[in-house]
Amino acid sequence: MTDDRELSAPGAPGPVGTIPLATPNVGAAERLAVLAALDSGFVSSVGPEVSQFERELADLVGSRHAVATASGTAALHVALRLAGVGPGDEVFVSDFTFIGSANPVAYLGAEVVLVDSEPGSWNMDPALVEQELDRRDRSGEPMPRAIELVHVLGQPADGHRIAEIARRHGVMLVEDAAESLGAGWVDEDGSVVSTGTLGALGAFSFNGNKIVTAGGGGMIVTDDDELARRARHLTTQAKVPDVGYLHDEVGYNYRLTNLAAALGLAQLRRLDEFVAAKRDIAARYDAAFADLPLTLAPRVAGTESTYWLYSVLAEDQPSRDALLAQLARAGVGARALWRPLHQQPPFSGARTLGGDVATGLFDRGLSLPCSTDLRPEDHDRVVVAVRSWFGA
Ligand SMILES: *Cc1c(COP(=O)(O)O)cnc(C)c1O
């Protein structure tokens, strides 16, 4: 029998005997929660688990409201629409991100402007944003409708600075926190501000490859009562409550199912455990690779990353490709980082601000196995496979 499962697909188990990149950590609590939801009769998009999931997520990130959605992409789509994004508008988006960040901009008939990463955090470079908005201000050119700030790989971007620049120029800030649940910025008093809560609206994802999974799902968070009400309205086919089948605008069928919410909620209650495991894995990789010619995963002062997908950079593309090939031979599910959006066919014509850093991350980057239940002996196997390629 051949095993045609892909070695390094995020969120999926790899072939038998290999070490997958990152798989969901689903246990007895999740099984019980899903069965209970099934038995309750609430399987679809109304039900107590959906509301409870929203409440607990809102509390956890410190947001007034959370509205569950069918996916992170759906959450971003609605969040951007609520930010006023429409045909002909521009939205600044990170060049280096998963394509799910950019597609919702296109759904709304708007254009992305792709902003390069800063080398330190691999996230949107605030200096490029500031230069461009200041330049437009001076020349009287129109501002983008919104900045969509992505926190890649669980590492918070320079959110306070970008929020300040956006505020100064009257631009809405929407956060794509799909990969950064559990991550945040450390305040002066030591408390942590969660990613997703700096902007007017934030979006999370509970896809199978994310730190907390609902199988699939997403969440919109906001402190604004009216935006929350509108988000709920748009995600439920714009149905006017308590009036028979009246829909007052074009909405979406974007609600999360109660079954998915039951799984997501049980997972959310394990977030601390998952974050601790990810940080532990990152620390062990950092220590094991300290003497190798690799750029290790970002460590940015004032931020708490979750190291959602632990990633490093090789010296150049040929050595990265050779290392990936060696790891594949050793049954290690490593994977290259994303192709920048400016190299993706749907967005290759987009305006860009820089792009060399994102291209370098694509050429030189690779993610290593980091499932939260990664066994120590498998972790050692990955370390040995990497070190032996360097002859170390
Ligand atoms: C996963 C992801 C999304 C999309 O979330 P889905 O739940 O898969 O639709 C959007 N942006 C980023 C950065 C992501 O990683």
mmCIF file of C-alpha atoms and ligand atoms in Angstrom:
data_model
loop_
_atom_site.group_PDB
_atom_site.id
_atom_site.type_symbol
_atom_site.label_atom_id
_atom_site.label_comp_id
_atom_site.label_asym_id
_atom_site.label_seq_id
_atom_site.Cartn_x
_atom_site.Cartn_y
_atom_site.Cartn_z
ATOM 1 C CA MET A 1 0.000 0.000 0.000
ATOM 2 C CA THR A 2 1.285 3.419 -0.823
ATOM 3 C CA ASP A 3 0.745 6.196 1.628
ATOM 4 C CA ASP A 4 -0.109 9.272 -0.415
ATOM 5 C CA ARG A 5 -0.397 11.671 2.477
ATOM 6 C CA GLU A 6 1.780 14.692 1.953
ATOM 7 C CA LEU A 7 4.810 14.714 4.233
ATOM 8 C CA SER A 8 4.611 18.321 5.328
ATOM 9 C CA ALA A 9 1.027 19.563 4.940
ATOM 10 C CA PRO A 10 0.279 21.777 7.955
ATOM 11 C CA GLY A 11 -2.522 20.440 10.130
ATOM 12 C CA ALA A 12 -2.448 16.940 8.644
ATOM 13 C CA PRO A 13 -0.810 13.746 9.857
ATOM 14 C CA GLY A 14 2.069 12.666 7.633
ATOM 15 C CA PRO A 15 2.863 9.165 6.380
ATOM 16 C CA VAL A 16 3.412 6.520 9.063
ATOM 17 C CA GLY A 17 6.831 6.747 10.683
ATOM 18 C CA THR A 18 7.402 10.389 9.741
ATOM 19 C CA ILE A 19 7.272 13.431 11.981
ATOM 20 C CA PRO A 20 4.507 15.778 10.803
ATOM 21 C CA LEU A 21 4.967 19.543 10.621
ATOM 22 C CA ALA A 22 2.134 20.436 12.985
ATOM 23 C CA THR A 23 -0.958 18.414 13.798
ATOM 24 C CA PRO A 24 -3.975 19.255 15.944
ATOM 25 C CA ASN A 25 -3.710 18.102 19.544
ATOM 26 C CA VAL A 26 -7.203 16.748 20.181
ATOM 27 C CA GLY A 27 -7.930 14.728 23.293
ATOM 28 C CA ALA A 28 -10.632 13.300 25.502
ATOM 29 C CA ALA A 29 -12.136 16.667 26.492
ATOM 30 C CA GLU A 30 -12.700 17.586 22.846
ATOM 31 C CA ARG A 31 -14.240 14.197 22.072
ATOM 32 C CA LEU A 32 -16.691 14.541 24.972
ATOM 33 C CA ALA A 33 -17.571 18.114 24.028
ATOM 34 C CA VAL A 34 -18.363 17.232 20.422
ATOM 35 C CA LEU A 35 -20.437 14.192 21.420
ATOM 36 C CA ALA A 36 -22.363 16.269 23.961
ATOM 37 C CA ALA A 37 -23.108 18.899 21.311
ATOM 38 C CA LEU A 38 -24.254 16.184 18.932
ATOM 39 C CA ASP A 39 -26.515 14.682 21.587
ATOM 40 C CA SER A 40 -27.933 18.103 22.503
ATOM 41 C CA GLY A 41 -29.588 18.376 19.091
ATOM 42 C CA PHE A 42 -27.834 21.698 18.403
ATOM 43 C CA VAL A 43 -25.604 20.721 15.516
ATOM 44 C CA SER A 44 -25.909 23.683 13.193
ATOM 45 C CA SER A 45 -25.381 27.411 13.421
ATOM 46 C CA VAL A 46 -27.514 28.136 16.450
ATOM 47 C CA GLY A 47 -26.624 26.733 19.811
ATOM 48 C CA PRO A 48 -25.190 27.314 23.241
ATOM 49 C CA GLU A 49 -21.638 26.309 22.310
ATOM 50 C CA VAL A 50 -21.384 29.086 19.722
ATOM 51 C CA SER A 51 -22.309 31.767 22.258
ATOM 52 C CA GLN A 52 -20.059 30.259 24.921
ATOM 53 C CA PHE A 53 -17.132 30.049 22.476
ATOM 54 C CA GLU A 54 -17.660 33.728 21.600
ATOM 55 C CA ARG A 55 -17.805 34.761 25.255
ATOM 56 C CA GLU A 56 -14.702 32.844 26.297
ATOM 57 C CA LEU A 57 -12.662 34.005 23.303
ATOM 58 C CA ALA A 58 -13.664 37.630 23.948
ATOM 59 C CA ASP A 59 -12.671 37.314 27.620
ATOM 60 C CA LEU A 60 -9.434 35.590 26.781
ATOM 61 C CA VAL A 61 -8.204 38.268 24.361
ATOM 62 C CA GLY A 62 -9.740 41.125 26.322
ATOM 63 C CA SER A 63 -12.228 42.284 23.727
ATOM 64 C CA ARG A 64 -15.801 43.458 24.407
ATOM 65 C CA HIS A 65 -17.316 41.385 21.610
ATOM 66 C CA ALA A 66 -16.569 38.283 19.586
ATOM 67 C CA VAL A 67 -18.628 37.011 16.653
ATOM 68 C CA ALA A 68 -17.966 33.454 15.466
ATOM 69 C CA THR A 69 -17.632 32.770 11.740
ATOM 70 C CA ALA A 70 -17.258 29.753 9.448
ATOM 71 C CA SER A 71 -13.571 30.506 8.796
ATOM 72 C CA GLY A 72 -10.825 33.025 9.393
ATOM 73 C CA THR A 73 -11.145 34.145 5.785
ATOM 74 C CA ALA A 74 -14.851 34.832 6.372
ATOM 75 C CA ALA A 75 -13.978 36.776 9.538
ATOM 76 C CA LEU A 76 -11.551 38.956 7.571
ATOM 77 C CA HIS A 77 -14.032 39.420 4.738
ATOM 78 C CA VAL A 78 -16.690 40.762 7.093
ATOM 79 C CA ALA A 79 -14.217 42.765 9.191
ATOM 80 C CA LEU A 80 -12.890 44.520 6.082
ATOM 81 C CA ARG A 81 -16.392 45.201 4.811
ATOM 82 C CA LEU A 82 -17.238 46.745 8.192
ATOM 83 C CA ALA A 83 -14.091 48.854 7.909
ATOM 84 C CA GLY A 84 -15.754 50.332 4.828
ATOM 85 C CA VAL A 85 -13.616 48.578 2.220
ATOM 86 C CA GLY A 86 -15.324 48.473 -1.164
ATOM 87 C CA PRO A 87 -14.684 48.617 -4.918
ATOM 88 C CA GLY A 88 -11.760 50.825 -5.885
ATOM 89 C CA ASP A 89 -10.377 51.099 -2.354
ATOM 90 C CA GLU A 90 -6.867 50.149 -1.349
ATOM 91 C CA VAL A 91 -5.887 48.007 1.633
ATOM 92 C CA PHE A 92 -2.291 47.717 2.851
ATOM 93 C CA VAL A 93 -1.489 44.029 3.501
ATOM 94 C CA SER A 94 1.747 42.223 4.354
ATOM 95 C CA ASP A 95 3.489 40.834 1.282
ATOM 96 C CA PHE A 96 4.753 37.924 3.379
ATOM 97 C CA THR A 97 1.644 36.088 4.560
ATOM 98 C CA PHE A 98 -0.750 33.274 3.737
ATOM 99 C CA ILE A 99 -2.994 34.146 0.789
ATOM 100 C CA GLY A 100 -6.056 34.035 3.074
ATOM 101 C CA SER A 101 -5.010 37.503 4.273
ATOM 102 C CA ALA A 102 -5.396 39.011 0.809
ATOM 103 C CA ASN A 103 -8.291 37.146 -0.810
ATOM 104 C CA PRO A 104 -10.989 38.949 1.223
ATOM 105 C CA VAL A 105 -9.695 42.296 -0.068
ATOM 106 C CA ALA A 106 -10.272 40.998 -3.599
ATOM 107 C CA TYR A 107 -13.748 39.676 -2.684
ATOM 108 C CA LEU A 108 -14.685 43.271 -1.863
ATOM 109 C CA GLY A 109 -13.456 44.574 -5.211
ATOM 110 C CA ALA A 110 -10.597 46.440 -3.539
ATOM 111 C CA GLU A 111 -6.872 46.407 -4.314
ATOM 112 C CA VAL A 112 -4.090 45.214 -2.040
ATOM 113 C CA VAL A 113 -0.947 47.275 -1.636
ATOM 114 C CA LEU A 114 1.705 44.779 -0.550
ATOM 115 C CA VAL A 115 4.007 45.994 2.205
ATOM 116 C CA ASP A 116 7.352 44.294 2.778
ATOM 117 C CA SER A 117 8.448 42.814 6.102
ATOM 118 C CA GLU A 118 10.945 44.199 8.553
ATOM 119 C CA PRO A 119 13.862 41.781 8.923
ATOM 120 C CA GLY A 120 13.550 41.529 12.711
ATOM 121 C CA SER A 121 9.977 40.277 13.120
ATOM 122 C CA TRP A 122 9.194 39.178 9.523
ATOM 123 C CA ASN A 123 6.028 41.334 9.831
ATOM 124 C CA MET A 124 4.813 44.496 8.060
ATOM 125 C CA ASP A 125 7.528 47.169 8.153
ATOM 126 C CA PRO A 126 6.143 50.257 9.919
ATOM 127 C CA ALA A 127 8.762 52.518 8.328
ATOM 128 C CA LEU A 128 7.452 51.666 4.842
ATOM 129 C CA VAL A 129 3.874 52.341 5.956
ATOM 130 C CA GLU A 130 4.811 55.647 7.528
ATOM 131 C CA GLN A 131 6.875 56.824 4.538
ATOM 132 C CA GLU A 132 4.071 56.034 2.112
ATOM 133 C CA LEU A 133 1.252 57.574 4.152
ATOM 134 C CA ASP A 134 3.305 60.708 4.883
ATOM 135 C CA ARG A 135 4.147 60.983 1.188
ATOM 136 C CA ARG A 136 0.481 60.645 0.177
ATOM 137 C CA ASP A 137 -0.470 63.197 2.799
ATOM 138 C CA ARG A 138 2.010 65.735 1.433
ATOM 139 C CA SER A 139 1.016 65.150 -2.196
ATOM 140 C CA GLY A 140 -2.718 65.078 -1.475
ATOM 141 C CA GLU A 141 -3.144 61.510 -2.730
ATOM 142 C CA PRO A 142 -5.942 59.382 -1.306
ATOM 143 C CA MET A 143 -5.264 57.232 1.732
ATOM 144 C CA PRO A 144 -5.895 53.477 1.750
ATOM 145 C CA ARG A 145 -9.240 52.535 3.292
ATOM 146 C CA ALA A 146 -7.578 50.219 5.787
ATOM 147 C CA ILE A 147 -4.356 48.618 6.931
ATOM 148 C CA GLU A 148 -4.693 44.890 7.496
ATOM 149 C CA LEU A 149 -1.958 44.006 9.944
ATOM 150 C CA VAL A 150 -0.932 40.340 9.961
ATOM 151 C CA HIS A 151 0.985 38.711 12.813
ATOM 152 C CA VAL A 152 2.814 35.943 11.001
ATOM 153 C CA LEU A 153 3.775 32.631 12.580
ATOM 154 C CA GLY A 154 2.529 33.724 16.013
ATOM 155 C CA GLN A 155 4.893 36.719 16.228
ATOM 156 C CA PRO A 156 3.159 40.045 16.963
ATOM 157 C CA ALA A 157 3.907 42.816 14.468
ATOM 158 C CA ASP A 158 4.924 46.337 15.555
ATOM 159 C CA GLY A 159 1.251 46.979 16.271
ATOM 160 C CA HIS A 160 1.455 50.019 18.527
ATOM 161 C CA ARG A 161 3.564 51.916 16.017
ATOM 162 C CA ILE A 162 1.390 50.978 13.044
ATOM 163 C CA ALA A 163 -1.786 51.792 15.012
ATOM 164 C CA GLU A 164 -0.345 55.235 15.769
ATOM 165 C CA ILE A 165 0.557 55.853 12.105
ATOM 166 C CA ALA A 166 -2.914 54.685 11.006
ATOM 167 C CA ARG A 167 -4.615 56.928 13.570
ATOM 168 C CA ARG A 168 -2.557 59.953 12.527
ATOM 169 C CA HIS A 169 -3.691 59.490 8.924
ATOM 170 C CA GLY A 170 -7.293 58.504 9.663
ATOM 171 C CA VAL A 171 -6.886 54.956 8.305
ATOM 172 C CA MET A 172 -8.778 52.018 9.837
ATOM 173 C CA LEU A 173 -6.686 49.229 11.352
ATOM 174 C CA VAL A 174 -7.886 45.631 10.979
ATOM 175 C CA GLU A 175 -5.761 42.834 12.412
ATOM 176 C CA ASP A 176 -5.312 39.413 10.861
ATOM 177 C CA ALA A 177 -4.545 37.505 14.052
ATOM 178 C CA ALA A 178 -5.300 34.126 12.438
ATOM 179 C CA GLU A 179 -1.898 32.743 13.443
ATOM 180 C CA SER A 180 -1.367 34.597 16.691
ATOM 181 C CA LEU A 181 -3.991 33.526 19.215
ATOM 182 C CA GLY A 182 -2.240 33.595 22.592
ATOM 183 C CA ALA A 183 0.407 36.108 21.468
ATOM 184 C CA GLY A 184 0.630 39.765 22.429
ATOM 185 C CA TRP A 185 2.552 42.845 23.502
ATOM 186 C CA VAL A 186 3.846 43.281 27.034
ATOM 187 C CA ASP A 187 2.635 46.538 28.585
ATOM 188 C CA GLU A 188 4.664 48.702 30.959
ATOM 189 C CA ASP A 189 2.835 47.156 33.910
ATOM 190 C CA GLY A 190 3.686 43.653 32.685
ATOM 191 C CA SER A 191 0.201 42.794 31.452
ATOM 192 C CA VAL A 192 -0.175 41.422 27.936
ATOM 193 C CA VAL A 193 -2.288 43.068 25.220
ATOM 194 C CA SER A 194 -3.517 40.350 22.858
ATOM 195 C CA THR A 195 -3.013 40.562 19.123
ATOM 196 C CA GLY A 196 -6.309 41.271 17.398
ATOM 197 C CA THR A 197 -7.367 43.879 19.952
ATOM 198 C CA LEU A 198 -5.371 46.954 18.878
ATOM 199 C CA GLY A 199 -7.313 47.620 15.701
ATOM 200 C CA ALA A 200 -10.967 48.549 15.267
ATOM 201 C CA LEU A 201 -11.550 44.917 14.317
ATOM 202 C CA GLY A 202 -9.519 41.716 14.590
ATOM 203 C CA ALA A 203 -9.882 38.274 13.032
ATOM 204 C CA PHE A 204 -8.865 34.843 14.326
ATOM 205 C CA SER A 205 -8.880 31.424 12.624
ATOM 206 C CA PHE A 206 -9.607 27.964 13.988
ATOM 207 C CA ASN A 207 -8.564 26.024 10.931
ATOM 208 C CA GLY A 208 -7.033 22.573 11.445
ATOM 209 C CA ASN A 209 -3.487 23.925 11.285
ATOM 210 C CA LYS A 210 -3.941 26.746 13.827
ATOM 211 C CA ILE A 211 -2.954 26.609 17.503
ATOM 212 C CA VAL A 212 -6.594 26.075 18.508
ATOM 213 C CA THR A 213 -8.825 24.309 16.012
ATOM 214 C CA ALA A 214 -12.571 23.980 15.593
ATOM 215 C CA GLY A 215 -12.017 21.817 12.510
ATOM 216 C CA GLY A 216 -12.658 25.072 10.707
ATOM 217 C CA GLY A 217 -13.873 28.414 11.958
ATOM 218 C CA GLY A 218 -13.035 31.996 12.752
ATOM 219 C CA MET A 219 -13.871 34.894 15.037
ATOM 220 C CA ILE A 220 -14.256 38.645 14.629
ATOM 221 C CA VAL A 221 -13.378 40.679 17.714
ATOM 222 C CA THR A 222 -14.145 44.333 18.400
ATOM 223 C CA ASP A 223 -14.794 46.698 21.306
ATOM 224 C CA ASP A 224 -17.381 48.597 19.290
ATOM 225 C CA ASP A 225 -21.009 47.651 20.003
ATOM 226 C CA GLU A 226 -22.268 48.766 16.603
ATOM 227 C CA LEU A 227 -19.529 46.965 14.645
ATOM 228 C CA ALA A 228 -20.270 43.796 16.623
ATOM 229 C CA ARG A 229 -23.979 44.087 15.885
ATOM 230 C CA ARG A 230 -23.220 44.623 12.200
ATOM 231 C CA ALA A 231 -20.813 41.659 12.159
ATOM 232 C CA ARG A 232 -23.482 39.392 13.626
ATOM 233 C CA HIS A 233 -26.024 40.704 11.129
ATOM 234 C CA LEU A 234 -23.827 40.260 8.042
ATOM 235 C CA THR A 235 -22.693 36.761 9.025
ATOM 236 C CA THR A 236 -26.322 35.570 9.358
ATOM 237 C CA GLN A 237 -27.589 36.476 5.871
ATOM 238 C CA ALA A 238 -28.508 39.984 7.114
ATOM 239 C CA LYS A 239 -31.668 38.598 8.611
ATOM 240 C CA VAL A 240 -33.613 41.160 10.640
ATOM 241 C CA PRO A 241 -34.344 39.606 14.049
ATOM 242 C CA ASP A 242 -37.929 38.889 15.045
ATOM 243 C CA VAL A 243 -39.384 39.734 11.629
ATOM 244 C CA GLY A 244 -40.384 36.880 9.316
ATOM 245 C CA TYR A 245 -37.736 36.348 6.627
ATOM 246 C CA LEU A 246 -36.759 39.964 6.199
ATOM 247 C CA HIS A 247 -33.169 40.502 4.992
ATOM 248 C CA ASP A 248 -32.330 44.175 4.744
ATOM 249 C CA GLU A 249 -29.077 43.889 2.728
ATOM 250 C CA VAL A 250 -26.868 41.262 1.064
ATOM 251 C CA GLY A 251 -25.301 39.205 3.853
ATOM 252 C CA TYR A 252 -23.357 35.972 4.073
ATOM 253 C CA ASN A 253 -23.960 32.506 5.426
ATOM 254 C CA TYR A 254 -20.841 32.727 7.570
ATOM 255 C CA ARG A 255 -22.003 31.417 10.950
ATOM 256 C CA LEU A 256 -19.983 28.802 12.788
ATOM 257 C CA THR A 257 -21.778 25.524 13.475
ATOM 258 C CA ASN A 258 -22.464 24.479 17.042
ATOM 259 C CA LEU A 259 -20.534 21.237 16.501
ATOM 260 C CA ALA A 260 -17.458 23.152 15.420
ATOM 261 C CA ALA A 261 -17.894 25.586 18.315
ATOM 262 C CA ALA A 262 -17.972 22.692 20.796
ATOM 263 C CA LEU A 263 -14.622 21.487 19.486
ATOM 264 C CA GLY A 264 -13.190 24.996 19.370
ATOM 265 C CA LEU A 265 -14.294 25.771 22.913
ATOM 266 C CA ALA A 266 -12.776 22.601 24.355
ATOM 267 C CA GLN A 267 -9.540 23.452 22.487
ATOM 268 C CA LEU A 268 -9.591 27.066 23.640
ATOM 269 C CA ARG A 269 -9.595 25.906 27.249
ATOM 270 C CA ARG A 270 -6.249 24.227 26.528
ATOM 271 C CA LEU A 271 -4.661 27.300 24.931
ATOM 272 C CA ASP A 272 -2.257 27.917 27.832
ATOM 273 C CA GLU A 273 -1.013 24.349 27.558
ATOM 274 C CA PHE A 274 -0.535 24.691 23.788
ATOM 275 C CA VAL A 275 1.278 28.031 24.038
ATOM 276 C CA ALA A 276 3.587 26.674 26.737
ATOM 277 C CA ALA A 277 4.378 23.659 24.534
ATOM 278 C CA LYS A 278 5.116 25.862 21.489
ATOM 279 C CA ARG A 279 7.425 28.100 23.534
ATOM 280 C CA ASP A 280 9.191 25.103 24.977
ATOM 281 C CA ILE A 281 9.722 23.622 21.503
ATOM 282 C CA ALA A 282 11.061 26.977 20.234
ATOM 283 C CA ALA A 283 13.475 27.278 23.164
ATOM 284 C CA ARG A 284 14.785 23.758 22.590
ATOM 285 C CA TYR A 285 15.336 24.418 18.865
ATOM 286 C CA ASP A 286 17.015 27.750 19.606
ATOM 287 C CA ALA A 287 19.447 26.096 21.996
ATOM 288 C CA ALA A 288 20.110 23.148 19.673
ATOM 289 C CA PHE A 289 20.861 25.367 16.644
ATOM 290 C CA ALA A 290 22.673 28.256 18.344
ATOM 291 C CA ASP A 291 26.043 27.339 16.778
ATOM 292 C CA LEU A 292 24.703 26.690 13.258
ATOM 293 C CA PRO A 293 24.675 29.173 10.352
ATOM 294 C CA LEU A 294 20.898 29.592 10.622
ATOM 295 C CA THR A 295 18.853 32.685 11.427
ATOM 296 C CA LEU A 296 16.602 31.529 14.257
ATOM 297 C CA ALA A 297 12.924 32.388 14.695
ATOM 298 C CA PRO A 298 12.339 36.059 15.615
ATOM 299 C CA ARG A 299 12.645 37.090 19.243
ATOM 300 C CA VAL A 300 11.331 40.632 19.560
ATOM 301 C CA ALA A 301 11.602 42.585 22.811
ATOM 302 C CA GLY A 302 8.265 43.647 24.257
ATOM 303 C CA THR A 303 6.356 40.877 22.490
ATOM 304 C CA GLU A 304 5.277 37.396 23.467
ATOM 305 C CA SER A 305 5.267 35.112 20.445
ATOM 306 C CA THR A 306 3.570 31.734 20.403
ATOM 307 C CA TYR A 307 6.002 30.315 17.778
ATOM 308 C CA TRP A 308 2.933 28.881 16.087
ATOM 309 C CA LEU A 309 5.114 27.457 13.295
ATOM 310 C CA TYR A 310 8.744 27.428 14.412
ATOM 311 C CA SER A 311 10.751 28.651 11.421
ATOM 312 C CA VAL A 312 14.377 29.438 10.640
ATOM 313 C CA LEU A 313 16.313 30.893 7.697
ATOM 314 C CA ALA A 314 19.189 29.161 5.917
ATOM 315 C CA GLU A 315 22.023 31.196 4.438
ATOM 316 C CA ASP A 316 20.660 31.042 0.891
ATOM 317 C CA GLN A 317 18.110 29.265 -1.246
ATOM 318 C CA PRO A 318 20.332 26.371 -2.440
ATOM 319 C CA SER A 319 21.276 25.443 1.128
ATOM 320 C CA ARG A 320 17.648 25.752 2.257
ATOM 321 C CA ASP A 321 16.499 23.475 -0.575
ATOM 322 C CA ALA A 322 19.218 20.943 0.191
ATOM 323 C CA LEU A 323 18.334 20.989 3.889
ATOM 324 C CA LEU A 324 14.643 20.479 3.084
ATOM 325 C CA ALA A 325 15.546 17.518 0.857
ATOM 326 C CA GLN A 326 17.689 16.008 3.600
ATOM 327 C CA LEU A 327 14.882 16.413 6.142
ATOM 328 C CA ALA A 328 12.374 14.805 3.758
ATOM 329 C CA ARG A 329 14.711 11.810 3.391
ATOM 330 C CA ALA A 330 14.858 11.596 7.190
ATOM 331 C CA GLY A 331 11.037 11.571 7.388
ATOM 332 C CA VAL A 332 10.881 15.034 8.903
ATOM 333 C CA GLY A 333 7.898 17.139 7.807
ATOM 334 C CA ALA A 334 9.653 20.462 7.279
ATOM 335 C CA ARG A 335 8.276 23.018 4.832
ATOM 336 C CA ALA A 336 9.336 26.170 3.005
ATOM 337 C CA LEU A 337 7.762 29.478 4.087
ATOM 338 C CA TRP A 338 5.127 31.243 1.980
ATOM 339 C CA ARG A 339 5.673 32.540 -1.497
ATOM 340 C CA PRO A 340 5.196 36.313 -1.144
ATOM 341 C CA LEU A 341 1.904 37.622 -2.435
ATOM 342 C CA HIS A 342 3.609 39.691 -5.140
ATOM 343 C CA GLN A 343 4.644 36.344 -6.700
ATOM 344 C CA GLN A 344 1.128 34.834 -6.509
ATOM 345 C CA PRO A 345 -0.787 35.027 -9.826
ATOM 346 C CA PRO A 346 -3.908 36.779 -8.419
ATOM 347 C CA PHE A 347 -1.800 39.529 -6.800
ATOM 348 C CA SER A 348 1.263 39.757 -9.037
ATOM 349 C CA GLY A 349 -0.015 43.025 -10.503
ATOM 350 C CA ALA A 350 -0.510 44.661 -7.111
ATOM 351 C CA ARG A 351 1.332 47.777 -6.001
ATOM 352 C CA THR A 352 4.205 46.966 -3.671
ATOM 353 C CA LEU A 353 6.213 48.815 -1.068
ATOM 354 C CA GLY A 354 9.543 47.004 -1.095
ATOM 355 C CA GLY A 355 9.491 43.218 -1.327
ATOM 356 C CA ASP A 356 13.073 41.996 -1.007
ATOM 357 C CA VAL A 357 12.738 40.930 2.629
ATOM 358 C CA ALA A 358 9.621 38.861 1.886
ATOM 359 C CA THR A 359 11.346 37.271 -1.098
ATOM 360 C CA GLY A 360 14.338 36.417 1.095
ATOM 361 C CA LEU A 361 12.074 34.777 3.680
ATOM 362 C CA PHE A 362 10.505 32.679 0.923
ATOM 363 C CA ASP A 363 13.880 31.725 -0.540
ATOM 364 C CA ARG A 364 15.650 30.913 2.707
ATOM 365 C CA GLY A 365 12.934 30.012 5.220
ATOM 366 C CA LEU A 366 11.741 26.665 6.498
ATOM 367 C CA SER A 367 9.368 25.592 9.248
ATOM 368 C CA LEU A 368 10.195 22.629 11.469
ATOM 369 C CA PRO A 369 7.944 20.119 13.236
ATOM 370 C CA CYS A 370 6.268 21.787 16.189
ATOM 371 C CA SER A 371 3.069 19.943 17.085
ATOM 372 C CA THR A 372 2.179 20.737 20.674
ATOM 373 C CA ASP A 373 2.357 17.012 21.446
ATOM 374 C CA LEU A 374 5.720 16.548 19.690
ATOM 375 C CA ARG A 375 7.486 13.732 21.559
ATOM 376 C CA PRO A 376 10.958 14.485 22.937
ATOM 377 C CA GLU A 377 12.468 11.608 20.914
ATOM 378 C CA ASP A 378 10.953 13.020 17.709
ATOM 379 C CA HIS A 379 12.213 16.464 18.604
ATOM 380 C CA ASP A 380 15.691 14.968 19.041
ATOM 381 C CA ARG A 381 15.366 13.254 15.658
ATOM 382 C CA VAL A 382 14.658 16.594 13.979
ATOM 383 C CA VAL A 383 17.579 18.246 15.733
ATOM 384 C CA VAL A 384 19.942 15.432 14.728
ATOM 385 C CA ALA A 385 18.721 15.561 11.113
ATOM 386 C CA VAL A 386 19.350 19.318 10.907
ATOM 387 C CA ARG A 387 22.688 19.230 12.699
ATOM 388 C CA SER A 388 24.002 16.305 10.665
ATOM 389 C CA TRP A 389 23.291 18.176 7.427
ATOM 390 C CA PHE A 390 25.661 20.879 8.692
ATOM 391 C CA GLY A 391 28.146 18.162 9.680
ATOM 392 C CA ALA A 392 27.685 19.198 13.296
HETATM 393 C C1 LIG B 1 -5.172 30.601 8.256
HETATM 394 C C2 LIG B 1 -5.053 32.022 7.889
HETATM 395 C C3 LIG B 1 -6.114 32.757 7.358
HETATM 396 C C4 LIG B 1 -7.408 32.134 6.940
HETATM 397 O O1 LIG B 1 -8.050 31.419 7.922
HETATM 398 P P1 LIG B 1 -9.021 30.202 7.488
HETATM 399 O O2 LIG B 1 -9.698 29.847 8.777
HETATM 400 O O3 LIG B 1 -8.135 29.130 6.963
HETATM 401 O O4 LIG B 1 -9.961 30.727 6.479
HETATM 402 C C5 LIG B 1 -5.940 34.101 7.109
HETATM 403 N N1 LIG B 1 -4.783 34.707 7.366
HETATM 404 C C6 LIG B 1 -3.719 34.045 7.859
HETATM 405 C C7 LIG B 1 -2.483 34.808 8.148
HETATM 406 C C8 LIG B 1 -3.816 32.672 8.123
HETATM 407 O O5 LIG B 1 -2.752 32.014 8.570
#
